[in-house]
Coordinates of C-alpha atoms and ligand atoms in Angstrom, one line a residue:
M15 CA -58.7 93.8 87.3
T16 CA -54.9 93.5 86.9
L17 CA -52.7 91.1 88.8
L18 CA -49.0 91.8 89.1
L19 CA -46.5 89.0 89.8
H20 CA -43.4 89.8 91.8
L21 CA -41.5 86.6 92.5
A22 CA -37.9 85.6 93.2
D23 CA -36.6 82.0 93.0
F24 CA -39.7 80.9 91.1
N25 CA -40.5 80.9 87.3
E26 CA -42.6 84.0 87.1
R27 CA -43.6 83.5 83.4
S28 CA -44.8 80.0 84.1
W29 CA -47.0 81.1 87.1
A30 CA -48.2 84.1 85.0
D31 CA -49.4 81.9 82.1
K32 CA -51.3 79.7 84.5
F33 CA -52.9 82.6 86.3
A34 CA -53.9 84.1 82.9
A35 CA -55.6 80.8 82.0
A36 CA -57.3 80.6 85.4
L37 CA -58.5 84.2 85.4
P38 CA -60.0 84.8 81.9
G39 CA -60.9 88.4 81.2
R40 CA -58.4 89.8 83.7
R41 CA -54.9 91.1 83.0
V42 CA -51.8 89.4 84.5
V43 CA -48.5 91.3 84.2
L44 CA -44.9 90.8 85.2
R45 CA -42.6 93.6 86.5
G46 CA -40.9 94.2 83.1
D47 CA -44.2 94.6 81.3
D48 CA -45.8 97.8 80.1
F49 CA -48.5 98.7 82.7
D50 CA -49.8 101.6 84.8
P51 CA -49.0 100.9 88.5
K52 CA -52.4 102.4 89.3
E53 CA -54.2 99.6 87.5
I54 CA -52.8 96.9 89.8
E55 CA -55.4 95.6 92.3
Y56 CA -53.6 92.5 93.5
I57 CA -49.9 91.7 93.8
F58 CA -48.7 88.1 94.1
I59 CA -45.4 88.2 95.8
W60 CA -42.4 86.3 97.2
K61 CA -39.1 87.9 98.4
P62 CA -40.1 91.5 97.6
K63 CA -37.5 94.0 96.2
P64 CA -37.3 97.4 97.8
D65 CA -39.5 99.1 95.1
A66 CA -42.1 96.2 95.1
F67 CA -45.0 98.5 96.1
D68 CA -44.0 101.8 94.5
G69 CA -46.9 103.4 92.7
L70 CA -49.4 100.7 93.6
D71 CA -51.9 103.1 95.0
N72 CA -55.0 101.0 94.2
L73 CA -54.0 97.6 95.8
K74 CA -56.9 95.6 97.2
A75 CA -54.7 92.8 98.6
V76 CA -51.2 91.5 98.8
L77 CA -51.1 87.8 98.1
S78 CA -48.1 85.9 99.6
L79 CA -46.8 82.9 97.6
G80 CA -45.4 81.5 100.9
A81 CA -47.0 80.4 104.1
G82 CA -44.4 82.5 106.0
V83 CA -44.8 86.2 105.7
D84 CA -42.0 87.5 107.8
A85 CA -40.0 89.0 105.0
L86 CA -43.1 90.6 103.6
L87 CA -44.1 92.2 106.9
R88 CA -40.6 93.5 107.4
H89 CA -40.8 95.4 104.1
P90 CA -40.5 99.1 104.9
R91 CA -42.9 100.1 102.2
L92 CA -45.6 97.5 102.6
P93 CA -48.8 99.6 102.2
A94 CA -50.5 100.1 105.5
G95 CA -54.1 98.9 105.7
V96 CA -54.0 96.6 102.6
P97 CA -54.8 93.0 103.7
V98 CA -52.0 90.4 103.3
V99 CA -53.3 86.9 102.4
R100 CA -50.9 84.0 103.0
F101 CA -50.8 80.7 101.2
M102 CA -52.3 77.7 103.1
D103 CA -53.0 74.5 101.4
E104 CA -53.0 70.7 101.8
D105 CA -50.2 70.1 99.3
L106 CA -47.8 72.4 101.1
T107 CA -48.9 71.1 104.5
Q108 CA -48.5 67.5 103.5
R109 CA -45.0 68.1 102.2
M110 CA -44.0 69.7 105.5
S111 CA -45.4 66.8 107.5
D112 CA -43.4 64.4 105.2
Y113 CA -40.3 66.4 106.0
V114 CA -40.9 66.3 109.8
L115 CA -41.8 62.6 109.8
Q116 CA -38.7 61.7 107.7
N117 CA -36.4 63.6 110.1
V118 CA -38.0 62.5 113.3
L119 CA -37.8 58.8 112.1
L120 CA -34.2 59.4 111.0
H121 CA -33.1 60.5 114.5
Q122 CA -35.3 58.1 116.5
R123 CA -33.8 55.2 114.5
L124 CA -30.3 56.6 115.4
A125 CA -29.2 57.3 111.8
T126 CA -26.1 59.2 112.9
R127 CA -24.9 56.4 115.0
F128 CA -25.2 53.8 112.2
K129 CA -23.7 56.2 109.7
R130 CA -20.6 56.6 111.9
D131 CA -20.4 52.8 112.4
Q132 CA -20.6 52.3 108.7
A133 CA -17.8 54.9 108.1
A134 CA -15.7 53.0 110.6
K135 CA -16.8 49.6 109.3
R136 CA -18.1 48.8 112.8
W137 CA -20.7 46.1 113.4
V138 CA -22.6 47.1 116.6
Q139 CA -26.0 45.7 117.1
L140 CA -27.7 48.4 119.0
Y141 CA -31.5 48.1 118.7
P142 CA -33.2 51.5 118.6
A143 CA -36.0 51.9 121.2
P144 CA -39.6 52.0 119.8
A145 CA -41.2 55.3 118.7
W146 CA -43.2 55.6 121.9
D147 CA -40.0 55.9 123.9
A148 CA -39.2 59.2 122.1
V149 CA -40.8 62.5 123.0
V150 CA -41.2 64.9 120.1
G151 CA -41.8 68.5 121.1
V152 CA -43.3 70.7 118.3
M153 CA -42.9 74.5 118.6
G154 CA -45.8 76.2 116.8
L155 CA -49.2 74.6 116.8
G156 CA -50.7 76.3 113.7
Q157 CA -51.5 74.8 110.3
L158 CA -48.2 73.0 109.9
G159 CA -47.5 72.1 113.6
Q160 CA -50.8 70.5 114.1
D161 CA -50.7 68.5 110.8
A162 CA -47.1 67.3 111.7
I163 CA -48.5 66.1 115.1
R164 CA -51.4 64.3 113.3
H165 CA -48.8 62.3 111.3
L166 CA -46.4 61.7 114.2
K167 CA -49.3 60.4 116.3
V168 CA -49.9 57.5 113.9
F169 CA -46.3 56.4 114.3
G170 CA -46.7 56.2 118.1
Y171 CA -44.4 59.1 119.3
K172 CA -45.1 60.7 122.6
L173 CA -46.0 64.3 121.7
R174 CA -45.8 67.7 123.3
G175 CA -46.6 71.1 121.7
W176 CA -45.9 74.7 122.5
S177 CA -47.8 77.7 121.2
R178 CA -48.4 81.4 122.2
T179 CA -52.0 80.8 123.4
P180 CA -53.2 77.6 125.2
K181 CA -54.4 74.7 123.0
T182 CA -56.1 71.4 123.7
I183 CA -55.1 68.6 121.3
E184 CA -56.0 65.0 122.0
G185 CA -53.0 62.9 122.9
V186 CA -50.7 65.9 123.1
E187 CA -49.3 67.5 126.2
T188 CA -49.5 71.2 125.4
F189 CA -47.7 74.2 126.8
A190 CA -48.2 77.9 126.1
G191 CA -46.2 81.1 126.4
E192 CA -42.8 82.0 127.8
A193 CA -43.8 80.8 131.3
E194 CA -44.2 77.2 130.1
F195 CA -41.4 77.1 127.6
D196 CA -38.8 75.5 130.0
T197 CA -41.1 72.8 131.1
F198 CA -41.9 72.0 127.5
L199 CA -38.2 71.7 126.7
A200 CA -37.4 69.7 129.8
G201 CA -39.4 66.7 128.5
T202 CA -38.5 66.9 124.8
D203 CA -36.0 64.6 123.0
I204 CA -36.6 65.8 119.5
L205 CA -37.4 69.5 119.1
V206 CA -39.2 70.4 115.9
N207 CA -39.5 74.1 115.1
L208 CA -42.6 75.2 113.1
L209 CA -43.0 78.7 114.5
P210 CA -43.4 81.9 112.4
L211 CA -40.5 84.3 112.5
T212 CA -41.4 87.3 114.6
P213 CA -39.5 89.6 117.0
E214 CA -40.5 87.2 119.9
T215 CA -39.3 84.0 118.1
R216 CA -36.1 85.3 116.4
G217 CA -33.0 83.4 117.7
I218 CA -35.1 81.1 119.9
L219 CA -33.0 78.1 118.8
N220 CA -29.9 79.0 120.8
H221 CA -27.5 77.2 123.1
E222 CA -29.5 78.1 126.2
T223 CA -32.6 76.5 124.7
F224 CA -30.7 73.4 123.7
A225 CA -29.3 73.0 127.2
K226 CA -32.8 72.8 128.6
L227 CA -33.8 69.8 126.5
H228 CA -34.2 66.4 128.0
R229 CA -31.0 64.4 128.2
G230 CA -30.7 60.7 128.0
G231 CA -33.5 60.0 125.5
L232 CA -33.0 58.3 122.1
D233 CA -31.0 55.5 123.6
G234 CA -28.8 58.0 125.5
E235 CA -27.9 59.8 122.3
G236 CA -30.4 62.8 122.3
P237 CA -31.4 65.6 122.2
V238 CA -31.9 66.6 118.6
V239 CA -33.2 69.7 116.8
I240 CA -35.2 69.9 113.5
N241 CA -35.8 73.4 112.1
A242 CA -38.1 73.7 109.1
A243 CA -39.4 77.2 109.8
R244 CA -37.0 80.1 109.3
G245 CA -33.2 80.6 109.5
G246 CA -33.8 83.6 111.7
H247 CA -35.0 81.3 114.4
Q248 CA -31.6 79.7 114.8
K249 CA -28.2 80.9 116.0
E250 CA -26.0 78.8 113.8
A251 CA -22.8 79.4 115.8
D252 CA -24.8 78.1 118.9
I253 CA -25.9 75.0 116.9
V254 CA -22.3 74.2 115.9
R255 CA -21.1 74.7 119.5
A256 CA -24.0 72.6 120.9
L257 CA -23.2 69.8 118.5
Q258 CA -19.5 69.9 119.4
D259 CA -19.9 70.0 123.2
G260 CA -22.6 67.3 123.2
T261 CA -25.5 69.6 124.2
L262 CA -27.1 68.4 120.9
W263 CA -26.6 65.0 119.3
A264 CA -27.7 65.9 115.8
A265 CA -29.6 68.5 113.8
S266 CA -31.8 68.6 110.7
L267 CA -31.9 72.0 109.1
D268 CA -33.9 73.1 106.1
V269 CA -33.5 76.9 106.6
F270 CA -30.5 79.1 107.4
E271 CA -29.5 82.5 108.6
V272 CA -28.1 83.3 105.2
E273 CA -29.5 81.4 102.2
P274 CA -28.0 79.8 100.2
L275 CA -25.9 78.5 103.1
P276 CA -22.4 79.9 102.6
K277 CA -19.7 77.4 101.6
E278 CA -17.6 78.4 104.7
S279 CA -20.3 77.3 107.1
P280 CA -19.0 74.5 109.4
L281 CA -22.4 72.9 109.2
W282 CA -21.7 71.5 105.8
D283 CA -19.0 69.2 107.1
M284 CA -20.6 67.9 110.3
D285 CA -21.7 64.3 110.0
N286 CA -24.5 64.8 112.5
V287 CA -26.1 67.6 110.5
Y288 CA -28.7 66.9 107.8
I289 CA -29.0 69.8 105.4
T290 CA -31.7 70.5 102.9
P291 CA -31.9 73.8 100.8
H292 CA -35.2 75.3 102.1
I293 CA -37.3 72.7 100.2
A294 CA -39.3 71.2 103.1
A295 CA -42.6 72.5 101.7
A296 CA -42.5 74.7 98.6
S297 CA -45.7 76.2 97.2
S298 CA -46.7 74.4 94.0
E299 CA -47.8 76.2 90.8
R300 CA -50.8 74.0 90.4
T301 CA -52.3 74.4 93.9
G302 CA -51.0 78.0 94.3
V303 CA -52.7 79.2 91.1
A304 CA -55.9 77.4 92.0
Y305 CA -55.9 78.9 95.5
F306 CA -55.2 82.5 94.6
S307 CA -57.4 82.6 91.6
K308 CA -60.3 81.5 93.8
V309 CA -59.3 84.2 96.4
I310 CA -59.4 86.9 93.7
K311 CA -62.6 85.7 92.1
D312 CA -64.4 85.4 95.5
H313 CA -63.1 88.8 96.5
E314 CA -64.4 90.3 93.2
K315 CA -67.8 88.9 94.2
G316 CA -67.6 90.7 97.5
L317 CA -66.7 87.6 99.6
P318 CA -64.2 88.1 102.5
L319 CA -60.5 87.3 101.9
P320 CA -59.3 84.0 103.6
N321 CA -56.2 83.6 105.8
V322 CA -55.5 87.2 106.3
V323 CA -52.4 87.8 108.3
D324 CA -52.6 89.7 111.6
V325 CA -49.9 92.3 110.8
T326 CA -49.6 93.5 114.4
R327 CA -49.1 89.9 115.7
G328 CA -46.6 89.2 112.9
Y329 CA -48.2 86.0 111.5
Ligands
LIG14 P1 -49.4 79.4 111.7 O1 -49.5 80.9 111.7 O2 -50.6 78.6 111.3 O3 -49.0 78.9 113.2 C1 -48.1 79.5 114.0 C2 -48.0 78.9 115.4 O4 -46.9 79.4 116.1 C3 -49.2 79.1 116.2 O5 -49.6 77.9 116.9 C4 -48.8 80.2 117.1 O6 -49.4 80.2 118.4 C5 -47.3 79.9 117.3 N1 -46.6 81.0 117.8 C6 -46.4 82.2 117.2 N2 -45.7 83.1 118.0 C7 -45.4 82.4 119.1 C8 -44.6 82.7 120.2 N3 -44.1 83.9 120.4 N4 -44.5 81.7 121.2 C9 -45.1 80.5 121.0 N5 -45.8 80.1 119.9 C10 -45.9 81.1 119.0 O7 -48.1 79.0 110.9 P2 -47.9 77.8 109.9 O8 -48.0 76.6 110.8 O9 -48.7 77.9 108.7 O10 -46.3 78.0 109.5 C11 -45.3 78.1 110.4 C12 -44.0 78.6 109.7 O11 -43.5 77.6 108.9 C13 -44.2 79.7 108.7 O12 -44.3 81.0 109.3 C14 -43.0 79.7 107.8 O13 -41.9 80.5 108.4 C15 -42.5 78.2 107.9 N6 -42.6 77.5 106.7 C16 -41.5 76.9 106.2 C17 -41.5 76.3 105.0 C18 -40.3 75.6 104.4 O14 -40.3 75.1 103.3 N7 -39.2 75.4 105.2 C19 -42.7 76.1 104.2 C20 -43.8 76.8 104.8 C21 -43.8 77.4 106.0 P3 -51.0 80.5 118.5 O15 -51.7 79.2 118.0 O16 -51.2 80.7 120.0 O17 -51.3 81.7 117.7
LIG15 C1 -43.0 79.3 102.9 C2 -41.7 78.8 102.5 O1 -43.1 80.1 103.9 O2 -41.7 78.1 101.5 O3 -44.0 79.0 102.4 O4 -40.7 79.0 103.2

């Protein structure tokens, strides 16, 4: 068995060394190494180049370093019929919940308001309302959305969730499909996006969506949007306009239409925007190698692959 690594933005050599240690007796190669493409049975991949799959005629599975597989599924030469396994693990999930919790708390405690007061050396004793006065609406009730909800529940927030198919989650008001989207938005003060990027969800964070959110929450300052999923979900020009015309009060953004976010983006300079460089929940080498080595070993023994992406659904 030979495993090929094809990674951008990650230290390929370091991952390869760890895979080699975890998979004794198997070959682990990088793109520049000397190998016959026909010997490759598994490819471990992130941000594929156009020639990523050329000559890989004996692939048994495509292993995605990331939880999100949108870029992979858009690849024009992704081999048809070869299963795509995505990364799902506790470490990544916990990091995402940390990010969501941090940003929900930030806005519910009116951080932007106090930051502005500090800049103006203004002493105004406004006491933020308690967590249970704020309604957090989570778009996407999969692995990450449901874990974020579990954490938010402990802090006392009122919770609603939106997914493609109906869900029952204790203590959460749930909504499903396009038909219930507006009702979901109408009661939401803090909108958290944890959807996969698909043709249906592309551009969903737009001015029309923001205008449907609940107004008057967060001590009269809301609503707020938090996007930790994909830049393709948001229309950045609409976010800027909504922040300027008061449709949105603030935004936390981990992902962008173009990454890295171009220096000319007006978002950089807005004091009600909280930018992080797509770091909400990176895959870690330690857990990633453990997870995918087990996937390969189990598959070699004839066990089924876990977390196989539904390519037609797009996630
Ligand atoms: P899952 O596949 O587990 O969950 C996806 C959820 O979105 C499901 O509840 C699904 O509904 C819902 N959904 C899909 N399409 C629609 C739609 N058209 N309308 C309404 N709901 C929809 O994904 P994860 O929770 O694991 O991950 C979500 C995304 O987070 C990833 O795709 C990735 O883009 C992003 N991500 C970002 C990271 C970062 O660092 N910023 C790190 C990791 C992931 P249903 O339950 O009905 O199927
Ligand atoms: C992912 C990511 O999808 O880091 O895992 O964005």
